[in-house]
mmCIF file with all atom_site columns, C-alpha atoms in Angstrom:
data_model
loop_
_atom_site.group_PDB
_atom_site.id
_atom_site.type_symbol
_atom_site.label_atom_id
_atom_site.label_alt_id
_atom_site.label_comp_id
_atom_site.label_asym_id
_atom_site.label_entity_id
_atom_site.label_seq_id
_atom_site.pdbx_PDB_ins_code
_atom_site.Cartn_x
_atom_site.Cartn_y
_atom_site.Cartn_z
_atom_site.occupancy
_atom_site.B_iso_or_equiv
_atom_site.pdbx_formal_charge
_atom_site.auth_seq_id
_atom_site.auth_comp_id
_atom_site.auth_asym_id
_atom_site.auth_atom_id
_atom_site.pdbx_PDB_model_num
ATOM 1   C CA . MET F 1 1   ? -36.215 27.542 3.204   1.00 55.00 ? 1   MET F CA 1
ATOM 2   C CA . ILE F 1 2   ? -36.817 24.250 2.368   1.00 63.00 ? 2   ILE F CA 1
ATOM 3   C CA . THR F 1 3   ? -37.080 21.679 4.600   1.00 76.00 ? 3   THR F CA 1
ATOM 4   C CA . SER F 1 4   ? -36.416 17.781 4.195   1.00 80.00 ? 4   SER F CA 1
ATOM 5   C CA . THR F 1 5   ? -40.479 17.297 4.260   1.00 88.00 ? 5   THR F CA 1
ATOM 6   C CA . VAL F 1 6   ? -40.828 19.972 1.493   1.00 88.00 ? 6   VAL F CA 1
ATOM 7   C CA . ALA F 1 7   ? -37.786 18.320 -0.986  1.00 90.00 ? 7   ALA F CA 1
ATOM 8   C CA . GLN F 1 8   ? -39.159 14.863 -0.378  1.00 92.00 ? 8   GLN F CA 1
ATOM 9   C CA . LYS F 1 9   ? -43.020 16.388 -1.692  1.00 91.00 ? 9   LYS F CA 1
ATOM 10  C CA . LEU F 1 10  ? -41.349 18.087 -4.544  1.00 94.00 ? 10  LEU F CA 1
ATOM 11  C CA . ARG F 1 11  ? -39.191 14.730 -5.661  1.00 95.00 ? 11  ARG F CA 1
ATOM 12  C CA . GLU F 1 12  ? -42.415 12.509 -5.497  1.00 96.00 ? 12  GLU F CA 1
ATOM 13  C CA . ALA F 1 13  ? -44.007 15.223 -7.390  1.00 96.00 ? 13  ALA F CA 1
ATOM 14  C CA . VAL F 1 14  ? -41.474 15.394 -10.332 1.00 96.00 ? 14  VAL F CA 1
ATOM 15  C CA . SER F 1 15  ? -41.124 11.242 -10.831 1.00 97.00 ? 15  SER F CA 1
ATOM 16  C CA . ALA F 1 16  ? -44.355 11.066 -10.582 1.00 97.00 ? 16  ALA F CA 1
ATOM 17  C CA . LEU F 1 17  ? -44.856 13.798 -13.745 1.00 98.00 ? 17  LEU F CA 1
ATOM 18  C CA . GLN F 1 18  ? -41.341 11.321 -15.932 1.00 97.00 ? 18  GLN F CA 1
ATOM 19  C CA . ARG F 1 19  ? -43.679 8.740  -14.857 1.00 97.00 ? 19  ARG F CA 1
ATOM 20  C CA . GLY F 1 20  ? -46.164 10.074 -16.483 1.00 97.00 ? 20  GLY F CA 1
ATOM 21  C CA . GLU F 1 21  ? -48.980 10.347 -13.320 1.00 98.00 ? 21  GLU F CA 1
ATOM 22  C CA . PHE F 1 22  ? -51.047 13.475 -12.237 1.00 98.00 ? 22  PHE F CA 1
ATOM 23  C CA . ILE F 1 23  ? -49.916 15.409 -9.290  1.00 98.00 ? 23  ILE F CA 1
ATOM 24  C CA . LEU F 1 24  ? -52.331 17.760 -7.602  1.00 98.00 ? 24  LEU F CA 1
ATOM 25  C CA . LEU F 1 25  ? -51.181 21.016 -7.436  1.00 97.00 ? 25  LEU F CA 1
ATOM 26  C CA . HIS F 1 26  ? -52.655 24.197 -4.805  1.00 95.00 ? 26  HIS F CA 1
ATOM 27  C CA . ASP F 1 27  ? -51.867 27.585 -5.927  1.00 89.00 ? 27  ASP F CA 1
ATOM 28  C CA . ASP F 1 28  ? -51.789 29.869 -2.653  1.00 82.00 ? 28  ASP F CA 1
ATOM 29  C CA . ASP F 1 29  ? -55.180 30.443 -0.086  1.00 81.00 ? 29  ASP F CA 1
ATOM 30  C CA . ALA F 1 30  ? -54.459 34.193 -0.571  1.00 75.00 ? 30  ALA F CA 1
ATOM 31  C CA . ARG F 1 31  ? -54.892 33.852 -4.427  1.00 81.00 ? 31  ARG F CA 1
ATOM 32  C CA . GLU F 1 32  ? -57.406 31.455 -6.190  1.00 84.00 ? 32  GLU F CA 1
ATOM 33  C CA . ASN F 1 33  ? -57.020 28.431 -3.466  1.00 89.00 ? 33  ASN F CA 1
ATOM 34  C CA . GLU F 1 34  ? -57.421 26.462 -5.702  1.00 95.00 ? 34  GLU F CA 1
ATOM 35  C CA . ILE F 1 35  ? -56.333 22.952 -6.812  1.00 97.00 ? 35  ILE F CA 1
ATOM 36  C CA . ASP F 1 36  ? -55.595 21.696 -10.188 1.00 97.00 ? 36  ASP F CA 1
ATOM 37  C CA . MET F 1 37  ? -54.591 18.090 -11.455 1.00 98.00 ? 37  MET F CA 1
ATOM 38  C CA . VAL F 1 38  ? -51.996 18.645 -13.570 1.00 98.00 ? 38  VAL F CA 1
ATOM 39  C CA . LEU F 1 39  ? -50.448 16.224 -15.906 1.00 98.00 ? 39  LEU F CA 1
ATOM 40  C CA . PRO F 1 40  ? -47.195 16.559 -19.064 1.00 98.00 ? 40  PRO F CA 1
ATOM 41  C CA . ALA F 1 41  ? -48.830 17.786 -21.974 1.00 98.00 ? 41  ALA F CA 1
ATOM 42  C CA . HIS F 1 42  ? -47.169 15.158 -23.902 1.00 98.00 ? 42  HIS F CA 1
ATOM 43  C CA . LEU F 1 43  ? -48.394 12.640 -21.821 1.00 98.00 ? 43  LEU F CA 1
ATOM 44  C CA . CYS F 1 44  ? -51.749 12.618 -22.056 1.00 98.00 ? 44  CYS F CA 1
ATOM 45  C CA . THR F 1 45  ? -54.219 10.157 -22.759 1.00 98.00 ? 45  THR F CA 1
ATOM 46  C CA . PRO F 1 46  ? -57.679 9.618  -23.152 1.00 98.00 ? 46  PRO F CA 1
ATOM 47  C CA . SER F 1 47  ? -57.846 7.852  -20.206 1.00 98.00 ? 47  SER F CA 1
ATOM 48  C CA . SER F 1 48  ? -55.745 11.287 -18.594 1.00 98.00 ? 48  SER F CA 1
ATOM 49  C CA . ILE F 1 49  ? -58.760 13.356 -19.997 1.00 98.00 ? 49  ILE F CA 1
ATOM 50  C CA . ALA F 1 50  ? -61.702 10.604 -18.606 1.00 98.00 ? 50  ALA F CA 1
ATOM 51  C CA . PHE F 1 51  ? -60.314 11.402 -15.084 1.00 98.00 ? 51  PHE F CA 1
ATOM 52  C CA . MET F 1 52  ? -59.645 15.008 -15.516 1.00 98.00 ? 52  MET F CA 1
ATOM 53  C CA . ARG F 1 53  ? -63.533 14.921 -16.559 1.00 98.00 ? 53  ARG F CA 1
ATOM 54  C CA . GLN F 1 54  ? -64.980 12.581 -13.612 1.00 98.00 ? 54  GLN F CA 1
ATOM 55  C CA . ASN F 1 55  ? -62.739 13.440 -10.832 1.00 98.00 ? 55  ASN F CA 1
ATOM 56  C CA . ALA F 1 56  ? -61.378 17.411 -11.466 1.00 98.00 ? 56  ALA F CA 1
ATOM 57  C CA . GLY F 1 57  ? -64.464 18.600 -12.866 1.00 98.00 ? 57  GLY F CA 1
ATOM 58  C CA . GLY F 1 58  ? -63.113 21.745 -14.339 1.00 98.00 ? 58  GLY F CA 1
ATOM 59  C CA . LEU F 1 59  ? -61.535 23.773 -17.269 1.00 98.00 ? 59  LEU F CA 1
ATOM 60  C CA . ILE F 1 60  ? -59.206 21.186 -19.014 1.00 98.00 ? 60  ILE F CA 1
ATOM 61  C CA . CYS F 1 61  ? -56.704 23.509 -20.343 1.00 98.00 ? 61  CYS F CA 1
ATOM 62  C CA . ALA F 1 62  ? -52.956 23.062 -21.807 1.00 98.00 ? 62  ALA F CA 1
ATOM 63  C CA . ALA F 1 63  ? -50.529 25.740 -21.179 1.00 98.00 ? 63  ALA F CA 1
ATOM 64  C CA . ILE F 1 64  ? -46.906 26.180 -22.510 1.00 98.00 ? 64  ILE F CA 1
ATOM 65  C CA . GLY F 1 65  ? -43.989 28.335 -21.686 1.00 97.00 ? 65  GLY F CA 1
ATOM 66  C CA . ARG F 1 66  ? -43.075 31.336 -22.320 1.00 96.00 ? 66  ARG F CA 1
ATOM 67  C CA . ASP F 1 67  ? -40.564 29.996 -24.648 1.00 96.00 ? 67  ASP F CA 1
ATOM 68  C CA . VAL F 1 68  ? -42.696 28.048 -26.474 1.00 97.00 ? 68  VAL F CA 1
ATOM 69  C CA . ALA F 1 69  ? -45.221 31.039 -27.117 1.00 97.00 ? 69  ALA F CA 1
ATOM 70  C CA . ALA F 1 70  ? -42.770 33.253 -27.971 1.00 97.00 ? 70  ALA F CA 1
ATOM 71  C CA . VAL F 1 71  ? -41.397 30.657 -31.001 1.00 97.00 ? 71  VAL F CA 1
ATOM 72  C CA . LEU F 1 72  ? -44.927 30.398 -31.878 1.00 98.00 ? 72  LEU F CA 1
ATOM 73  C CA . GLN F 1 73  ? -45.804 34.231 -31.003 1.00 97.00 ? 73  GLN F CA 1
ATOM 74  C CA . LEU F 1 74  ? -49.113 33.140 -29.542 1.00 97.00 ? 74  LEU F CA 1
ATOM 75  C CA . PRO F 1 75  ? -51.154 36.108 -27.697 1.00 96.00 ? 75  PRO F CA 1
ATOM 76  C CA . TYR F 1 76  ? -52.901 36.706 -24.893 1.00 95.00 ? 76  TYR F CA 1
ATOM 77  C CA . MET F 1 77  ? -56.905 36.480 -25.714 1.00 96.00 ? 77  MET F CA 1
ATOM 78  C CA . HIS F 1 78  ? -57.190 40.025 -23.886 1.00 93.00 ? 78  HIS F CA 1
ATOM 79  C CA . ASP F 1 79  ? -54.729 41.599 -26.597 1.00 94.00 ? 79  ASP F CA 1
ATOM 80  C CA . LEU F 1 80  ? -56.271 39.732 -29.002 1.00 95.00 ? 80  LEU F CA 1
ATOM 81  C CA . LEU F 1 81  ? -59.549 41.507 -28.086 1.00 95.00 ? 81  LEU F CA 1
ATOM 82  C CA . LEU F 1 82  ? -57.961 44.733 -27.632 1.00 94.00 ? 82  LEU F CA 1
ATOM 83  C CA . GLU F 1 83  ? -57.135 45.074 -31.096 1.00 95.00 ? 83  GLU F CA 1
ATOM 84  C CA . THR F 1 84  ? -60.249 43.500 -32.142 1.00 96.00 ? 84  THR F CA 1
ATOM 85  C CA . ALA F 1 85  ? -62.518 45.917 -30.685 1.00 95.00 ? 85  ALA F CA 1
ATOM 86  C CA . GLU F 1 86  ? -61.640 48.733 -32.690 1.00 92.00 ? 86  GLU F CA 1
ATOM 87  C CA . HIS F 1 87  ? -64.103 46.672 -35.999 1.00 96.00 ? 87  HIS F CA 1
ATOM 88  C CA . HIS F 1 88  ? -65.927 45.337 -32.645 1.00 96.00 ? 88  HIS F CA 1
ATOM 89  C CA . PRO F 1 89  ? -66.517 48.329 -30.531 1.00 95.00 ? 89  PRO F CA 1
ATOM 90  C CA . VAL F 1 90  ? -68.667 45.596 -27.958 1.00 96.00 ? 90  VAL F CA 1
ATOM 91  C CA . LEU F 1 91  ? -65.576 44.227 -27.303 1.00 95.00 ? 91  LEU F CA 1
ATOM 92  C CA . ARG F 1 92  ? -63.938 47.253 -25.142 1.00 93.00 ? 92  ARG F CA 1
ATOM 93  C CA . PHE F 1 93  ? -66.982 46.930 -22.564 1.00 93.00 ? 93  PHE F CA 1
ATOM 94  C CA . ILE F 1 94  ? -65.957 43.275 -22.214 1.00 93.00 ? 94  ILE F CA 1
ATOM 95  C CA . ILE F 1 95  ? -62.596 42.501 -22.105 1.00 91.00 ? 95  ILE F CA 1
ATOM 96  C CA . GLN F 1 96  ? -61.094 41.484 -18.516 1.00 86.00 ? 96  GLN F CA 1
ATOM 97  C CA . GLN F 1 97  ? -58.173 43.736 -17.274 1.00 79.00 ? 97  GLN F CA 1
ATOM 98  C CA . ASN F 1 98  ? -57.208 41.901 -14.592 1.00 82.00 ? 98  ASN F CA 1
ATOM 99  C CA . THR F 1 99  ? -58.772 38.970 -12.942 1.00 83.00 ? 99  THR F CA 1
ATOM 100 C CA . PRO F 1 100 ? -59.916 39.005 -8.771  1.00 84.00 ? 100 PRO F CA 1
ATOM 101 C CA . TYR F 1 101 ? -57.129 37.502 -7.505  1.00 81.00 ? 101 TYR F CA 1
ATOM 102 C CA . GLY F 1 102 ? -54.805 39.362 -9.142  1.00 74.00 ? 102 GLY F CA 1
ATOM 103 C CA . GLY F 1 103 ? -53.285 39.870 -12.994 1.00 78.00 ? 103 GLY F CA 1
ATOM 104 C CA . ARG F 1 104 ? -54.143 39.373 -16.084 1.00 83.00 ? 104 ARG F CA 1
ATOM 105 C CA . PRO F 1 105 ? -55.886 36.037 -17.403 1.00 91.00 ? 105 PRO F CA 1
ATOM 106 C CA . ALA F 1 106 ? -53.442 33.358 -18.936 1.00 95.00 ? 106 ALA F CA 1
ATOM 107 C CA . PHE F 1 107 ? -55.606 32.401 -21.815 1.00 96.00 ? 107 PHE F CA 1
ATOM 108 C CA . SER F 1 108 ? -54.942 32.577 -25.297 1.00 98.00 ? 108 SER F CA 1
ATOM 109 C CA . ILE F 1 109 ? -56.252 31.052 -28.149 1.00 98.00 ? 109 ILE F CA 1
ATOM 110 C CA . THR F 1 110 ? -58.728 27.886 -27.943 1.00 98.00 ? 110 THR F CA 1
ATOM 111 C CA . LEU F 1 111 ? -57.015 24.921 -30.104 1.00 98.00 ? 111 LEU F CA 1
ATOM 112 C CA . ASN F 1 112 ? -58.479 21.673 -31.918 1.00 98.00 ? 112 ASN F CA 1
ATOM 113 C CA . HIS F 1 113 ? -56.029 18.530 -33.365 1.00 98.00 ? 113 HIS F CA 1
ATOM 114 C CA . ARG F 1 114 ? -56.938 19.070 -37.363 1.00 98.00 ? 114 ARG F CA 1
ATOM 115 C CA . GLU F 1 115 ? -57.474 15.062 -37.650 1.00 98.00 ? 115 GLU F CA 1
ATOM 116 C CA . VAL F 1 116 ? -60.848 15.200 -34.738 1.00 98.00 ? 116 VAL F CA 1
ATOM 117 C CA . TYR F 1 117 ? -64.262 15.455 -35.756 1.00 98.00 ? 117 TYR F CA 1
ATOM 118 C CA . THR F 1 118 ? -65.847 17.382 -33.404 1.00 97.00 ? 118 THR F CA 1
ATOM 119 C CA . GLY F 1 119 ? -62.878 17.722 -30.710 1.00 98.00 ? 119 GLY F CA 1
ATOM 120 C CA . ILE F 1 120 ? -64.603 17.807 -27.833 1.00 98.00 ? 120 ILE F CA 1
ATOM 121 C CA . THR F 1 121 ? -64.034 13.820 -27.036 1.00 98.00 ? 121 THR F CA 1
ATOM 122 C CA . ASP F 1 122 ? -61.433 12.098 -24.182 1.00 98.00 ? 122 ASP F CA 1
ATOM 123 C CA . MET F 1 123 ? -59.773 10.544 -27.800 1.00 98.00 ? 123 MET F CA 1
ATOM 124 C CA . GLU F 1 124 ? -60.108 14.201 -29.717 1.00 98.00 ? 124 GLU F CA 1
ATOM 125 C CA . ARG F 1 125 ? -59.171 16.133 -26.520 1.00 98.00 ? 125 ARG F CA 1
ATOM 126 C CA . SER F 1 126 ? -55.870 14.192 -25.738 1.00 98.00 ? 126 SER F CA 1
ATOM 127 C CA . MET F 1 127 ? -55.077 14.069 -29.772 1.00 98.00 ? 127 MET F CA 1
ATOM 128 C CA . THR F 1 128 ? -55.046 17.986 -29.190 1.00 98.00 ? 128 THR F CA 1
ATOM 129 C CA . ILE F 1 129 ? -52.757 18.278 -26.134 1.00 98.00 ? 129 ILE F CA 1
ATOM 130 C CA . ARG F 1 130 ? -50.381 15.827 -27.103 1.00 98.00 ? 130 ARG F CA 1
ATOM 131 C CA . ALA F 1 131 ? -49.980 17.815 -30.289 1.00 98.00 ? 131 ALA F CA 1
ATOM 132 C CA . ILE F 1 132 ? -49.814 20.828 -28.487 1.00 98.00 ? 132 ILE F CA 1
ATOM 133 C CA . GLY F 1 133 ? -46.699 18.873 -25.693 1.00 98.00 ? 133 GLY F CA 1
ATOM 134 C CA . ASP F 1 134 ? -45.220 17.383 -29.628 1.00 98.00 ? 134 ASP F CA 1
ATOM 135 C CA . VAL F 1 135 ? -44.798 21.421 -30.106 1.00 98.00 ? 135 VAL F CA 1
ATOM 136 C CA . ALA F 1 136 ? -43.004 22.011 -26.873 1.00 98.00 ? 136 ALA F CA 1
ATOM 137 C CA . SER F 1 137 ? -41.148 18.644 -27.384 1.00 98.00 ? 137 SER F CA 1
ATOM 138 C CA . ALA F 1 138 ? -40.503 20.429 -30.905 1.00 98.00 ? 138 ALA F CA 1
ATOM 139 C CA . LEU F 1 139 ? -37.828 23.483 -29.443 1.00 95.00 ? 139 LEU F CA 1
ATOM 140 C CA . ASN F 1 140 ? -34.709 21.235 -28.429 1.00 90.00 ? 140 ASN F CA 1
ATOM 141 C CA . GLY F 1 141 ? -33.783 19.724 -32.259 1.00 90.00 ? 141 GLY F CA 1
ATOM 142 C CA . GLY F 1 142 ? -36.920 19.941 -33.960 1.00 93.00 ? 142 GLY F CA 1
ATOM 143 C CA . ASP F 1 143 ? -39.173 22.879 -35.454 1.00 96.00 ? 143 ASP F CA 1
ATOM 144 C CA . PRO F 1 144 ? -42.348 24.249 -33.853 1.00 98.00 ? 144 PRO F CA 1
ATOM 145 C CA . MET F 1 145 ? -43.868 26.423 -35.771 1.00 98.00 ? 145 MET F CA 1
ATOM 146 C CA . ALA F 1 146 ? -43.940 24.359 -38.805 1.00 98.00 ? 146 ALA F CA 1
ATOM 147 C CA . LEU F 1 147 ? -45.418 21.181 -36.157 1.00 98.00 ? 147 LEU F CA 1
ATOM 148 C CA . PHE F 1 148 ? -48.066 23.446 -34.774 1.00 98.00 ? 148 PHE F CA 1
ATOM 149 C CA . THR F 1 149 ? -49.557 25.061 -38.004 1.00 98.00 ? 149 THR F CA 1
ATOM 150 C CA . SER F 1 150 ? -49.488 21.493 -39.751 1.00 98.00 ? 150 SER F CA 1
ATOM 151 C CA . THR F 1 151 ? -51.203 19.858 -37.009 1.00 98.00 ? 151 THR F CA 1
ATOM 152 C CA . LEU F 1 152 ? -53.504 22.286 -34.596 1.00 98.00 ? 152 LEU F CA 1
ATOM 153 C CA . ILE F 1 153 ? -56.400 24.385 -35.992 1.00 98.00 ? 153 ILE F CA 1
ATOM 154 C CA . SER F 1 154 ? -58.045 27.219 -33.918 1.00 98.00 ? 154 SER F CA 1
ATOM 155 C CA . PRO F 1 155 ? -60.680 27.917 -32.868 1.00 98.00 ? 155 PRO F CA 1
ATOM 156 C CA . GLY F 1 156 ? -61.192 24.424 -30.805 1.00 98.00 ? 156 GLY F CA 1
ATOM 157 C CA . HIS F 1 157 ? -62.087 22.735 -28.066 1.00 98.00 ? 157 HIS F CA 1
ATOM 158 C CA . VAL F 1 158 ? -58.428 23.092 -25.161 1.00 98.00 ? 158 VAL F CA 1
ATOM 159 C CA . PRO F 1 159 ? -58.190 26.508 -24.151 1.00 98.00 ? 159 PRO F CA 1
ATOM 160 C CA . LEU F 1 160 ? -54.559 27.165 -24.196 1.00 98.00 ? 160 LEU F CA 1
ATOM 161 C CA . LEU F 1 161 ? -52.752 29.306 -21.510 1.00 98.00 ? 161 LEU F CA 1
ATOM 162 C CA . LEU F 1 162 ? -49.455 31.307 -21.885 1.00 98.00 ? 162 LEU F CA 1
ATOM 163 C CA . GLU F 1 163 ? -46.858 31.470 -19.195 1.00 96.00 ? 163 GLU F CA 1
ATOM 164 C CA . ALA F 1 164 ? -46.191 35.202 -18.205 1.00 92.00 ? 164 ALA F CA 1
ATOM 165 C CA . ASP F 1 165 ? -42.820 36.876 -18.844 1.00 91.00 ? 165 ASP F CA 1
ATOM 166 C CA . GLY F 1 166 ? -40.598 36.475 -15.978 1.00 89.00 ? 166 GLY F CA 1
ATOM 167 C CA . GLY F 1 167 ? -42.668 32.986 -15.212 1.00 86.00 ? 167 GLY F CA 1
ATOM 168 C CA . LEU F 1 168 ? -43.063 32.877 -11.343 1.00 82.00 ? 168 LEU F CA 1
ATOM 169 C CA . LYS F 1 169 ? -41.342 35.879 -10.455 1.00 88.00 ? 169 LYS F CA 1
ATOM 170 C CA . SER F 1 170 ? -44.281 37.792 -12.323 1.00 86.00 ? 170 SER F CA 1
ATOM 171 C CA . ARG F 1 171 ? -47.220 35.745 -11.645 1.00 87.00 ? 171 ARG F CA 1
ATOM 172 C CA . ARG F 1 172 ? -48.356 32.336 -9.433  1.00 87.00 ? 172 ARG F CA 1
ATOM 173 C CA . GLY F 1 173 ? -50.271 31.214 -11.107 1.00 88.00 ? 173 GLY F CA 1
ATOM 174 C CA . HIS F 1 174 ? -51.353 27.717 -11.710 1.00 94.00 ? 174 HIS F CA 1
ATOM 175 C CA . THR F 1 175 ? -50.414 27.684 -15.462 1.00 95.00 ? 175 THR F CA 1
ATOM 176 C CA . GLU F 1 176 ? -46.528 29.151 -14.243 1.00 95.00 ? 176 GLU F CA 1
ATOM 177 C CA . LEU F 1 177 ? -45.954 26.743 -11.207 1.00 96.00 ? 177 LEU F CA 1
ATOM 178 C CA . SER F 1 178 ? -47.189 23.740 -14.013 1.00 97.00 ? 178 SER F CA 1
ATOM 179 C CA . ILE F 1 179 ? -44.473 24.921 -15.996 1.00 97.00 ? 179 ILE F CA 1
ATOM 180 C CA . ALA F 1 180 ? -41.838 25.107 -13.210 1.00 96.00 ? 180 ALA F CA 1
ATOM 181 C CA . LEU F 1 181 ? -42.368 21.772 -12.513 1.00 97.00 ? 181 LEU F CA 1
ATOM 182 C CA . MET F 1 182 ? -42.057 20.699 -15.916 1.00 97.00 ? 182 MET F CA 1
ATOM 183 C CA . ARG F 1 183 ? -38.963 21.868 -15.874 1.00 96.00 ? 183 ARG F CA 1
ATOM 184 C CA . MET F 1 184 ? -37.953 20.863 -12.708 1.00 95.00 ? 184 MET F CA 1
ATOM 185 C CA . ALA F 1 185 ? -39.093 16.924 -13.940 1.00 97.00 ? 185 ALA F CA 1
ATOM 186 C CA . GLY F 1 186 ? -36.331 17.667 -17.329 1.00 97.00 ? 186 GLY F CA 1
ATOM 187 C CA . LEU F 1 187 ? -39.607 17.282 -19.361 1.00 98.00 ? 187 LEU F CA 1
ATOM 188 C CA . PRO F 1 188 ? -41.307 19.735 -21.683 1.00 97.00 ? 188 PRO F CA 1
ATOM 189 C CA . SER F 1 189 ? -42.783 22.953 -21.063 1.00 97.00 ? 189 SER F CA 1
ATOM 190 C CA . ALA F 1 190 ? -46.129 22.189 -21.638 1.00 98.00 ? 190 ALA F CA 1
ATOM 191 C CA . SER F 1 191 ? -48.845 20.802 -19.095 1.00 98.00 ? 191 SER F CA 1
ATOM 192 C CA . VAL F 1 192 ? -52.276 19.886 -19.187 1.00 98.00 ? 192 VAL F CA 1
ATOM 193 C CA . LEU F 1 193 ? -54.621 20.730 -15.914 1.00 98.00 ? 193 LEU F CA 1
ATOM 194 C CA . CYS F 1 194 ? -57.898 20.333 -14.881 1.00 98.00 ? 194 CYS F CA 1
ATOM 195 C CA . GLU F 1 195 ? -59.262 22.599 -11.583 1.00 98.00 ? 195 GLU F CA 1
ATOM 196 C CA . MET F 1 196 ? -60.799 20.008 -8.623  1.00 98.00 ? 196 MET F CA 1
ATOM 197 C CA . LEU F 1 197 ? -64.760 20.879 -8.428  1.00 98.00 ? 197 LEU F CA 1
ATOM 198 C CA . ASP F 1 198 ? -66.813 20.013 -4.986  1.00 98.00 ? 198 ASP F CA 1
ATOM 199 C CA . ALA F 1 199 ? -70.356 18.393 -6.277  1.00 96.00 ? 199 ALA F CA 1
ATOM 200 C CA . GLY F 1 200 ? -71.583 19.195 -2.901  1.00 97.00 ? 200 GLY F CA 1
ATOM 201 C CA . THR F 1 201 ? -70.388 23.069 -2.266  1.00 97.00 ? 201 THR F CA 1
ATOM 202 C CA . HIS F 1 202 ? -70.810 23.947 -5.936  1.00 98.00 ? 202 HIS F CA 1
ATOM 203 C CA . ARG F 1 203 ? -67.480 25.130 -5.197  1.00 97.00 ? 203 ARG F CA 1
ATOM 204 C CA . ALA F 1 204 ? -63.772 24.513 -5.629  1.00 97.00 ? 204 ALA F CA 1
ATOM 205 C CA . LEU F 1 205 ? -62.618 21.317 -3.800  1.00 97.00 ? 205 LEU F CA 1
ATOM 206 C CA . SER F 1 206 ? -60.941 22.471 -0.496  1.00 96.00 ? 206 SER F CA 1
ATOM 207 C CA . ILE F 1 207 ? -57.273 21.538 0.475   1.00 95.00 ? 207 ILE F CA 1
ATOM 208 C CA . SER F 1 208 ? -58.498 19.135 3.143   1.00 96.00 ? 208 SER F CA 1
ATOM 209 C CA . LYS F 1 209 ? -60.903 17.493 1.101   1.00 97.00 ? 209 LYS F CA 1
ATOM 210 C CA . ALA F 1 210 ? -57.909 17.128 -1.659  1.00 97.00 ? 210 ALA F CA 1
ATOM 211 C CA . MET F 1 211 ? -55.456 15.945 0.721   1.00 97.00 ? 211 MET F CA 1
ATOM 212 C CA . GLU F 1 212 ? -57.744 12.915 1.350   1.00 97.00 ? 212 GLU F CA 1
ATOM 213 C CA . PHE F 1 213 ? -58.245 12.140 -2.582  1.00 98.00 ? 213 PHE F CA 1
ATOM 214 C CA . ALA F 1 214 ? -54.849 12.588 -3.249  1.00 97.00 ? 214 ALA F CA 1
ATOM 215 C CA . LYS F 1 215 ? -54.420 9.628  -0.594  1.00 97.00 ? 215 LYS F CA 1
ATOM 216 C CA . GLN F 1 216 ? -56.494 7.522  -1.581  1.00 97.00 ? 216 GLN F CA 1
ATOM 217 C CA . GLN F 1 217 ? -55.407 7.627  -5.213  1.00 97.00 ? 217 GLN F CA 1
ATOM 218 C CA . SER F 1 218 ? -51.571 8.261  -4.643  1.00 97.00 ? 218 SER F CA 1
ATOM 219 C CA . ILE F 1 219 ? -51.427 11.081 -5.916  1.00 97.00 ? 219 ILE F CA 1
ATOM 220 C CA . PRO F 1 220 ? -48.502 13.534 -4.532  1.00 97.00 ? 220 PRO F CA 1
ATOM 221 C CA . LEU F 1 221 ? -49.766 17.322 -3.645  1.00 97.00 ? 221 LEU F CA 1
ATOM 222 C CA . VAL F 1 222 ? -47.731 20.287 -4.188  1.00 95.00 ? 222 VAL F CA 1
ATOM 223 C CA . ASP F 1 223 ? -47.889 23.551 -3.053  1.00 94.00 ? 223 ASP F CA 1
ATOM 224 C CA . GLY F 1 224 ? -47.130 26.506 -5.015  1.00 91.00 ? 224 GLY F CA 1
ATOM 225 C CA . ARG F 1 225 ? -45.189 28.241 -1.838  1.00 90.00 ? 225 ARG F CA 1
ATOM 226 C CA . ASP F 1 226 ? -43.180 25.530 -2.242  1.00 91.00 ? 226 ASP F CA 1
ATOM 227 C CA . ILE F 1 227 ? -42.301 25.310 -5.851  1.00 90.00 ? 227 ILE F CA 1
ATOM 228 C CA . VAL F 1 228 ? -41.382 29.360 -5.458  1.00 89.00 ? 228 VAL F CA 1
ATOM 229 C CA . ASN F 1 229 ? -39.083 29.019 -2.531  1.00 86.00 ? 229 ASN F CA 1
#
């Protein structure tokens, strides 16, 4: 059952995303127990990348919904490695079948925008991520495949994550949770997300510290269990 307080928090998060503002997303203390910064991919700017670098510090990734991934016929990295292992046997010994917190990794390929130089600067990573968001937007009245192949190349500096088939019914990671939020907000099913780390403990940022940061920065913090409910 969703309480009025939870519903209000979700409304605030949805409104923030619609304005192109960050939200913080906690998956579950029984899973990764991590907090990610999340933003709509098509609204990512160079300042967005800088903010994540300076205040989150984890891996900056882009996630897309299973609807987008299906149109593009994108594979999981796990499956690519399995296929490649036929010619490179060493890969059989390093493929991760399941993560320690449960389920297969969401990673697919890595991407760069075709017009970048190295691809790692704030400006260039934001270009790549916005292009991924534009591809998701093209699902409604455009040509996602043509846009994807004409604007993006691989390998690159932005890891791409794929929502699991079945969404939150089959996997409750930050990938699926962030895409669920995009859909709740009526936005294209593509997000940019980055784990929040603690330079003092050298671990993931605790939920209590994330709550303090959220209050200081006036950023909504959402619990993944509330999205599932």
